[in-house]
PDB file of C-alpha atoms in Angstrom:
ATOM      1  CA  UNK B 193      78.210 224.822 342.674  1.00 72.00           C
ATOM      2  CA  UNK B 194      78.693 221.172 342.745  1.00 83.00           C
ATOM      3  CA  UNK B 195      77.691 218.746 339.964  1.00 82.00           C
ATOM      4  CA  UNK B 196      74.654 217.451 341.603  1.00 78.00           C
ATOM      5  CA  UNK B 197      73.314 221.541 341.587  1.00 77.00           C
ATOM      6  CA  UNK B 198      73.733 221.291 337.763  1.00 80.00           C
ATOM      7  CA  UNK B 199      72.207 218.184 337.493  1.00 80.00           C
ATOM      8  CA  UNK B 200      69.314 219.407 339.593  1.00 79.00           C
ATOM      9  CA  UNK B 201      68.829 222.736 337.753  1.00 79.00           C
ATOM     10  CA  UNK B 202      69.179 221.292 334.191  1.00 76.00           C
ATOM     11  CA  UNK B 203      66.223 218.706 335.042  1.00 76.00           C
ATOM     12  CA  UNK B 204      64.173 221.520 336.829  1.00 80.00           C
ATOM     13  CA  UNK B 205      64.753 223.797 333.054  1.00 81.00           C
ATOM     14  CA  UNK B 206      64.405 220.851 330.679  1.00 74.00           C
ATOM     15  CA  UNK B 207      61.766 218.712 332.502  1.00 79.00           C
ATOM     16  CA  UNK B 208      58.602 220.827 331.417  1.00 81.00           C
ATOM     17  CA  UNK B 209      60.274 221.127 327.627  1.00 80.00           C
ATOM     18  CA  UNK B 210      60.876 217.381 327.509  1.00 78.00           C
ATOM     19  CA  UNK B 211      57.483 217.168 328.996  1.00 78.00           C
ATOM     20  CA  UNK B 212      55.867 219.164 326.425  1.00 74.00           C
ATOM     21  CA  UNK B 213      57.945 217.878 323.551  1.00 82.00           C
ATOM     22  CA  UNK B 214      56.839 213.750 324.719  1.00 83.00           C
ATOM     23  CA  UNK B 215      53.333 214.968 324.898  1.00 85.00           C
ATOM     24  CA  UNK B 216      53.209 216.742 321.387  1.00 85.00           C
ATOM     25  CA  UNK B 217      55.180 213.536 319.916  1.00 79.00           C
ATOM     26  CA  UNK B 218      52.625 211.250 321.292  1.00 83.00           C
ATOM     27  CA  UNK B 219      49.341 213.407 320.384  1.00 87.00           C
ATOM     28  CA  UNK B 220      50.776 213.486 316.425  1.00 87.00           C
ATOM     29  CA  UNK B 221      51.495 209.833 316.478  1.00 85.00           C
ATOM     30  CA  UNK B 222      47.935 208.943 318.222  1.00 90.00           C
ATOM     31  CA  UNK B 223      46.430 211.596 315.639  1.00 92.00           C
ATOM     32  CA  UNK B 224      47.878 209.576 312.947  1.00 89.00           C
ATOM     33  CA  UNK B 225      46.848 206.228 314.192  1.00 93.00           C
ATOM     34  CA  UNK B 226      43.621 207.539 314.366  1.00 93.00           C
ATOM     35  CA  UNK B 227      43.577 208.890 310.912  1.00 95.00           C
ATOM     36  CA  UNK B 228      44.626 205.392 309.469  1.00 96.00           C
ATOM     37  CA  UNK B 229      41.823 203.331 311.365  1.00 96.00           C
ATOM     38  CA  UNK B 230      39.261 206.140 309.965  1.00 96.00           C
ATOM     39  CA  UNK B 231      40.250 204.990 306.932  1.00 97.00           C
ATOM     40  CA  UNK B 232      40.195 201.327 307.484  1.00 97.00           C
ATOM     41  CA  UNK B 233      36.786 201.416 309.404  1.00 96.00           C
ATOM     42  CA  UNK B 234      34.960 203.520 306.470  1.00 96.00           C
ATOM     43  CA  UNK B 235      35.969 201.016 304.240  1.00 96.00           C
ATOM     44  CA  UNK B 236      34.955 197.913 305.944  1.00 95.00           C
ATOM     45  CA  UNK B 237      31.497 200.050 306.580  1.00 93.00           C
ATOM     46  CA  UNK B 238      31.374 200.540 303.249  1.00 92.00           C
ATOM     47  CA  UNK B 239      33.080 197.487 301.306  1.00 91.00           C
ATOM     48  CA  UNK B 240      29.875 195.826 299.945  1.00 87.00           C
ATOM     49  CA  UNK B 241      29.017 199.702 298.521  1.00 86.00           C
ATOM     50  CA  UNK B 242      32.066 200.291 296.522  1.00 86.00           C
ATOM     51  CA  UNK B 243      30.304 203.109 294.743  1.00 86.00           C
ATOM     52  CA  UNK B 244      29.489 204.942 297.718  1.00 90.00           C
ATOM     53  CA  UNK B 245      31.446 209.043 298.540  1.00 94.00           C
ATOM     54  CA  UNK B 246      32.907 207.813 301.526  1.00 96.00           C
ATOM     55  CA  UNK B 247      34.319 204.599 300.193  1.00 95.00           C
ATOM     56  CA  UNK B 248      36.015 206.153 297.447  1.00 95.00           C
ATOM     57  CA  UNK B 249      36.932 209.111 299.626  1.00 97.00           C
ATOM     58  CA  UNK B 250      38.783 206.571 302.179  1.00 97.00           C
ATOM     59  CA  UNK B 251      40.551 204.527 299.326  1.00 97.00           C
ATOM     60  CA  UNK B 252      41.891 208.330 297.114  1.00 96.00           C
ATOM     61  CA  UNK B 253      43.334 208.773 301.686  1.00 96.00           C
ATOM     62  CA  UNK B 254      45.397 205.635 301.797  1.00 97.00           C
ATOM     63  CA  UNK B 255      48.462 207.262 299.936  1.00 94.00           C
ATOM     64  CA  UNK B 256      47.930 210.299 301.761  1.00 93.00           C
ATOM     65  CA  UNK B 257      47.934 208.322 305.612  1.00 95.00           C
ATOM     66  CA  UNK B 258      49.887 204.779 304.868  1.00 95.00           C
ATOM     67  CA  UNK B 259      53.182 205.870 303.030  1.00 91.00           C
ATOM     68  CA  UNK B 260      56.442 206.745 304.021  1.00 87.00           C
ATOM     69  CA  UNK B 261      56.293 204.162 306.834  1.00 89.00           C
ATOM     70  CA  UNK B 262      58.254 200.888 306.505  1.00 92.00           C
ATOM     71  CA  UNK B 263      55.472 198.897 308.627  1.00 92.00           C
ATOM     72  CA  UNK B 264      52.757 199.733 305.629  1.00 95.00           C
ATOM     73  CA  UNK B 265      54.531 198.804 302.718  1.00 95.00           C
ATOM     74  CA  UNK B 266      52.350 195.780 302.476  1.00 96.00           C
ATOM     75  CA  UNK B 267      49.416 198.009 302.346  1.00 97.00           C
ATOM     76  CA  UNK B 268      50.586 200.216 299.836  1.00 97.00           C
ATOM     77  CA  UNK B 269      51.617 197.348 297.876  1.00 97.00           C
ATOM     78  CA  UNK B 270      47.832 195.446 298.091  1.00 96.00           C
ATOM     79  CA  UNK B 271      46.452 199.064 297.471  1.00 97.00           C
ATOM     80  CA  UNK B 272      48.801 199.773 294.035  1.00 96.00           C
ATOM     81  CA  UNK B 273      47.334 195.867 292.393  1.00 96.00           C
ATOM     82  CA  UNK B 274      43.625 197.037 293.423  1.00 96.00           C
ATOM     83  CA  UNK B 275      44.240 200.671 291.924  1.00 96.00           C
ATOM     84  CA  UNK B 276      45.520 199.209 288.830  1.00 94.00           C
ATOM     85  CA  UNK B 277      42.584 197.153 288.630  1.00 92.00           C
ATOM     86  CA  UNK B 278      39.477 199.504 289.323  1.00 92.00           C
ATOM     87  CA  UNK B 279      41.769 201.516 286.510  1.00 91.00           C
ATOM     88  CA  UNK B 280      41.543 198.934 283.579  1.00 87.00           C
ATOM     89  CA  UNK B 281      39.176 199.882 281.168  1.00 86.00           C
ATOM     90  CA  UNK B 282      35.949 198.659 281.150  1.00 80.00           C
ATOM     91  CA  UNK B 283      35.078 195.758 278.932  1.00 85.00           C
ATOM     92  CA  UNK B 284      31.737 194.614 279.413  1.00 83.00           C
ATOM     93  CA  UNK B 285      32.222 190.971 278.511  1.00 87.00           C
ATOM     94  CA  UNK B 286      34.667 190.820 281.260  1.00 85.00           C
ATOM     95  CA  UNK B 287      32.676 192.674 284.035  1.00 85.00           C
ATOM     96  CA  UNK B 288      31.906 189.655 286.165  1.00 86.00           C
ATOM     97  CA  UNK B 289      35.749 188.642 286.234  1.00 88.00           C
ATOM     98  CA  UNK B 290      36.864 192.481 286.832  1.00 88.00           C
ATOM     99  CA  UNK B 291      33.884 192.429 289.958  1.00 87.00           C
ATOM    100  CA  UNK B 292      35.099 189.217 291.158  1.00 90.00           C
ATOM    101  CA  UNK B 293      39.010 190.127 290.992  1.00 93.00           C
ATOM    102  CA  UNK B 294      38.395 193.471 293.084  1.00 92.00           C
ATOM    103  CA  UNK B 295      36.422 191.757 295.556  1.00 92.00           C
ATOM    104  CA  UNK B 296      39.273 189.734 295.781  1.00 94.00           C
ATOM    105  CA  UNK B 297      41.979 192.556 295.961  1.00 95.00           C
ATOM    106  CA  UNK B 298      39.802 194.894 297.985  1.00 96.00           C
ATOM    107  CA  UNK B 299      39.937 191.719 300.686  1.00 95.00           C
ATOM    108  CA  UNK B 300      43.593 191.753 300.822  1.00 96.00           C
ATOM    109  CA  UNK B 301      43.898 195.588 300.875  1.00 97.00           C
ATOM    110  CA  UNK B 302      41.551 195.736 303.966  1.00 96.00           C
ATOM    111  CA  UNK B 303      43.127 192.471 305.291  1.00 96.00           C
ATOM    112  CA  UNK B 304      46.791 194.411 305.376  1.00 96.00           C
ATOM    113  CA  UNK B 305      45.348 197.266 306.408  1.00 97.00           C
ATOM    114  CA  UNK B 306      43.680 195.468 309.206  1.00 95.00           C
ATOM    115  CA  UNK B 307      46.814 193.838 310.190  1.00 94.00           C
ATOM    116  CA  UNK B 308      49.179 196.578 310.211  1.00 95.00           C
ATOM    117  CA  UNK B 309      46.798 198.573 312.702  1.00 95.00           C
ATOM    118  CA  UNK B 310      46.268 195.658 314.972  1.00 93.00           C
ATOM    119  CA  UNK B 311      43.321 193.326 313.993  1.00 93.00           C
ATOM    120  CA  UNK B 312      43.028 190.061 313.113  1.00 91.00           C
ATOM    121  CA  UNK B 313      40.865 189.423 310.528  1.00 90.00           C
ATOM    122  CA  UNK B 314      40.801 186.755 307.968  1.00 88.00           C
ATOM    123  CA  UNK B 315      40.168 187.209 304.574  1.00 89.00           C
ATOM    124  CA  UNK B 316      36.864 185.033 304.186  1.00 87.00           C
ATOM    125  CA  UNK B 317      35.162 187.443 306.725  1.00 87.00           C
ATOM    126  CA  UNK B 318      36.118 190.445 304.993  1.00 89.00           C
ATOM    127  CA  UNK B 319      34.726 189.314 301.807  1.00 86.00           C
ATOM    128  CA  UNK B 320      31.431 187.175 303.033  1.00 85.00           C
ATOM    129  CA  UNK B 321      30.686 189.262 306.353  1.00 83.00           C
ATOM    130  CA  UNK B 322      28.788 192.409 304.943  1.00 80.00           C
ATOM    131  CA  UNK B 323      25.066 193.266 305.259  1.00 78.00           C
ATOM    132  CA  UNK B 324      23.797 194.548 302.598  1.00 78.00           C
ATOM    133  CA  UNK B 325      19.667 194.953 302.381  1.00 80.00           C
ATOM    134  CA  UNK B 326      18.170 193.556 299.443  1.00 83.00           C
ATOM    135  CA  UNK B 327      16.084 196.435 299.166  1.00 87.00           C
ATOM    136  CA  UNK B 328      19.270 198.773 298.467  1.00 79.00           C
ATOM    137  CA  UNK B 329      20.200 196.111 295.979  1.00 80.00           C
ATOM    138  CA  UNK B 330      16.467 196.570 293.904  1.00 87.00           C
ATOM    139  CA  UNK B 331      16.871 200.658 294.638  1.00 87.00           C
ATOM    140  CA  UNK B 332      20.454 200.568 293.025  1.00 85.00           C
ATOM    141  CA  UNK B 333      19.080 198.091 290.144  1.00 86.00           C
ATOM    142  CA  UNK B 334      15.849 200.733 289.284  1.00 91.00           C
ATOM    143  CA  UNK B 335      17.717 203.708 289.647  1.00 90.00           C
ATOM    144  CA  UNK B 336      20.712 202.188 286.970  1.00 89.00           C
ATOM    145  CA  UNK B 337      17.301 201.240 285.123  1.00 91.00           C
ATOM    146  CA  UNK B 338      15.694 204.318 284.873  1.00 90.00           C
ATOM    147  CA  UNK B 339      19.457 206.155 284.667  1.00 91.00           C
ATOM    148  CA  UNK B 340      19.911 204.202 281.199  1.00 90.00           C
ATOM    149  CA  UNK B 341      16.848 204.811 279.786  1.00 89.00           C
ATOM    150  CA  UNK B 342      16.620 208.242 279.888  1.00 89.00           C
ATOM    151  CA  UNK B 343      20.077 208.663 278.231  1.00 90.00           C
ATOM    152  CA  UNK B 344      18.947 206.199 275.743  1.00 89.00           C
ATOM    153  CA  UNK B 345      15.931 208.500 275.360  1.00 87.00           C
ATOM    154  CA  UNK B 346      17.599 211.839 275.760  1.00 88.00           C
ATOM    155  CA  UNK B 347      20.523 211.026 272.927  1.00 90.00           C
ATOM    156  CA  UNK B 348      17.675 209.841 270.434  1.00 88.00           C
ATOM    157  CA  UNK B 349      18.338 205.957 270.313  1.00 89.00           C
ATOM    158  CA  UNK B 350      15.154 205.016 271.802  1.00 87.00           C
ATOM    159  CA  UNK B 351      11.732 207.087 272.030  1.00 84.00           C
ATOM    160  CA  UNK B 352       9.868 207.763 274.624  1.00 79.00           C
ATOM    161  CA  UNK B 353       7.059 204.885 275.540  1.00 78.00           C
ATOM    162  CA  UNK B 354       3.504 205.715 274.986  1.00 81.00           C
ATOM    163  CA  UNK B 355       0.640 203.462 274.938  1.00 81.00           C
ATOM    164  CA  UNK B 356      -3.074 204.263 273.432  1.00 78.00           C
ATOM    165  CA  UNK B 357      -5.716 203.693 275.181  1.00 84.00           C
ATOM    166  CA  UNK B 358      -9.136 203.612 273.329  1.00 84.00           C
ATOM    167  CA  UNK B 359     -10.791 205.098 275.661  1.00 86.00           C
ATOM    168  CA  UNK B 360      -9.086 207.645 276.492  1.00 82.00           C
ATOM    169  CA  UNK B 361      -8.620 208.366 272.614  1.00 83.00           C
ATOM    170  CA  UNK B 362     -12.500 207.994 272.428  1.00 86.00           C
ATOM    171  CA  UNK B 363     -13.118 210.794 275.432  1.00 86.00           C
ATOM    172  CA  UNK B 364     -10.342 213.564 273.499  1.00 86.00           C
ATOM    173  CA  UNK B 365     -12.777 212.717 270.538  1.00 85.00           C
ATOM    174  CA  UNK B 366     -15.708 213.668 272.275  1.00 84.00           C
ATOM    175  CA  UNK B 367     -14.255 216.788 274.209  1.00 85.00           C
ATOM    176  CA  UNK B 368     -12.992 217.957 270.713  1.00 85.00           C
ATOM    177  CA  UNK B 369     -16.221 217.864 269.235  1.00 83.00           C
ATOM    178  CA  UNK B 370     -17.758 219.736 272.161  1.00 79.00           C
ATOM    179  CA  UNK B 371     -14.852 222.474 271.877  1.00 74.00           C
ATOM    180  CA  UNK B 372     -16.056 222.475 267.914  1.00 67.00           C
ATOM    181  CA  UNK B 373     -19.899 223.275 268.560  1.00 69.00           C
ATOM    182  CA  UNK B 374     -18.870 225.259 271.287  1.00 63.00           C
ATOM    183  CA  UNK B 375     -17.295 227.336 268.608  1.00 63.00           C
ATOM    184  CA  UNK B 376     -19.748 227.433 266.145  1.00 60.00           C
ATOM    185  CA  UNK B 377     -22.093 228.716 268.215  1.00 48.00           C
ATOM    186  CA  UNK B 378     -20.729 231.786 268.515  1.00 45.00           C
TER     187      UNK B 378
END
């Protein structure tokens, strides 16, 4: 058997395994890929609803999907300052600065994010380019409203409104009387 026979038979044996072994290499990487850009596309859905499941969902993935991998250091690094931010405790004096600030770092996270996986998107845009309907604005606003309230109600710093009406007091007057002869009678 001549070397070009060995040649031949060791390319017919590990062509299908090299085959198989390129194809299963490529699905994990494009499975990966595709994992990341879930990420980054739920939270540029979702950026102007930071409160939302999904968004905070996608942000608690981005250890999970971006680490270990030299080319997303720079979004692990934009994701650690915005972390340690939405962490501080809350100080209501300072909310506007805290809200402005992660704006401001959740724009860079999504910018590096966006970068690393191939788009080119500048900052401004990811911070100014979000629909948001007023009306979800008003809904958030009445439900916080009506949220508050009832705590403030149901832990017994503020009672319950009620407001008198005379005629309606007059009417109960008039029905109670009627239950009163009612009961006389017999």
């Amino acid at each position: 058997m001549e070397c070009g026979d060995i040649i031949s038979i060791c390319a017919i044996i590990l062509g299908p395994i090299l085959a198989v072994q390129i194809e299963k290499y490529l699905e994990r990487r494009r499975e990966n890929k595709n994992r990341r850009l879930s990420i980054f596309k739920t939270l540029m859905a979702t950026r102007g609803s930071a409160l939302s499941w999904d968004h905070v969902e996608a942000l608690n993935r981005i250890d999970l999907e971006f680490s270990g991998n030299k080319k997303f250091e720079k979004v692990i690094q934009t994701w650690k300052e915005y972390f340690d931010n939405l962490s501080r405790k809350y100080i209501p004096e300072e909310e506007a600065i805290w809200v402005n600030k992660n704006q401001d770092l959740l724009a860079d996270l999504l910018y590096e994010m966006g970068h690393s996986l191939g788009f080119n998107f500048d900052k401004i845009l990811i911070k100014r380019n979000v629909y948001s309907p007023v009306g979800h604005a008003k809904i958030e606003f009445e439900q916080e409203q009506i949220r508050k309230s009832m705590l403030e109600i149901l832990s017994g710093d503020k009672g319950f409104p009620i407001t008198l009406m005379p005629e309606v007091i007059q009417k109960q007057k008039e029905l109670q009387s009627n239950v009163d002869i009612l009961g006389n009678v017999n």
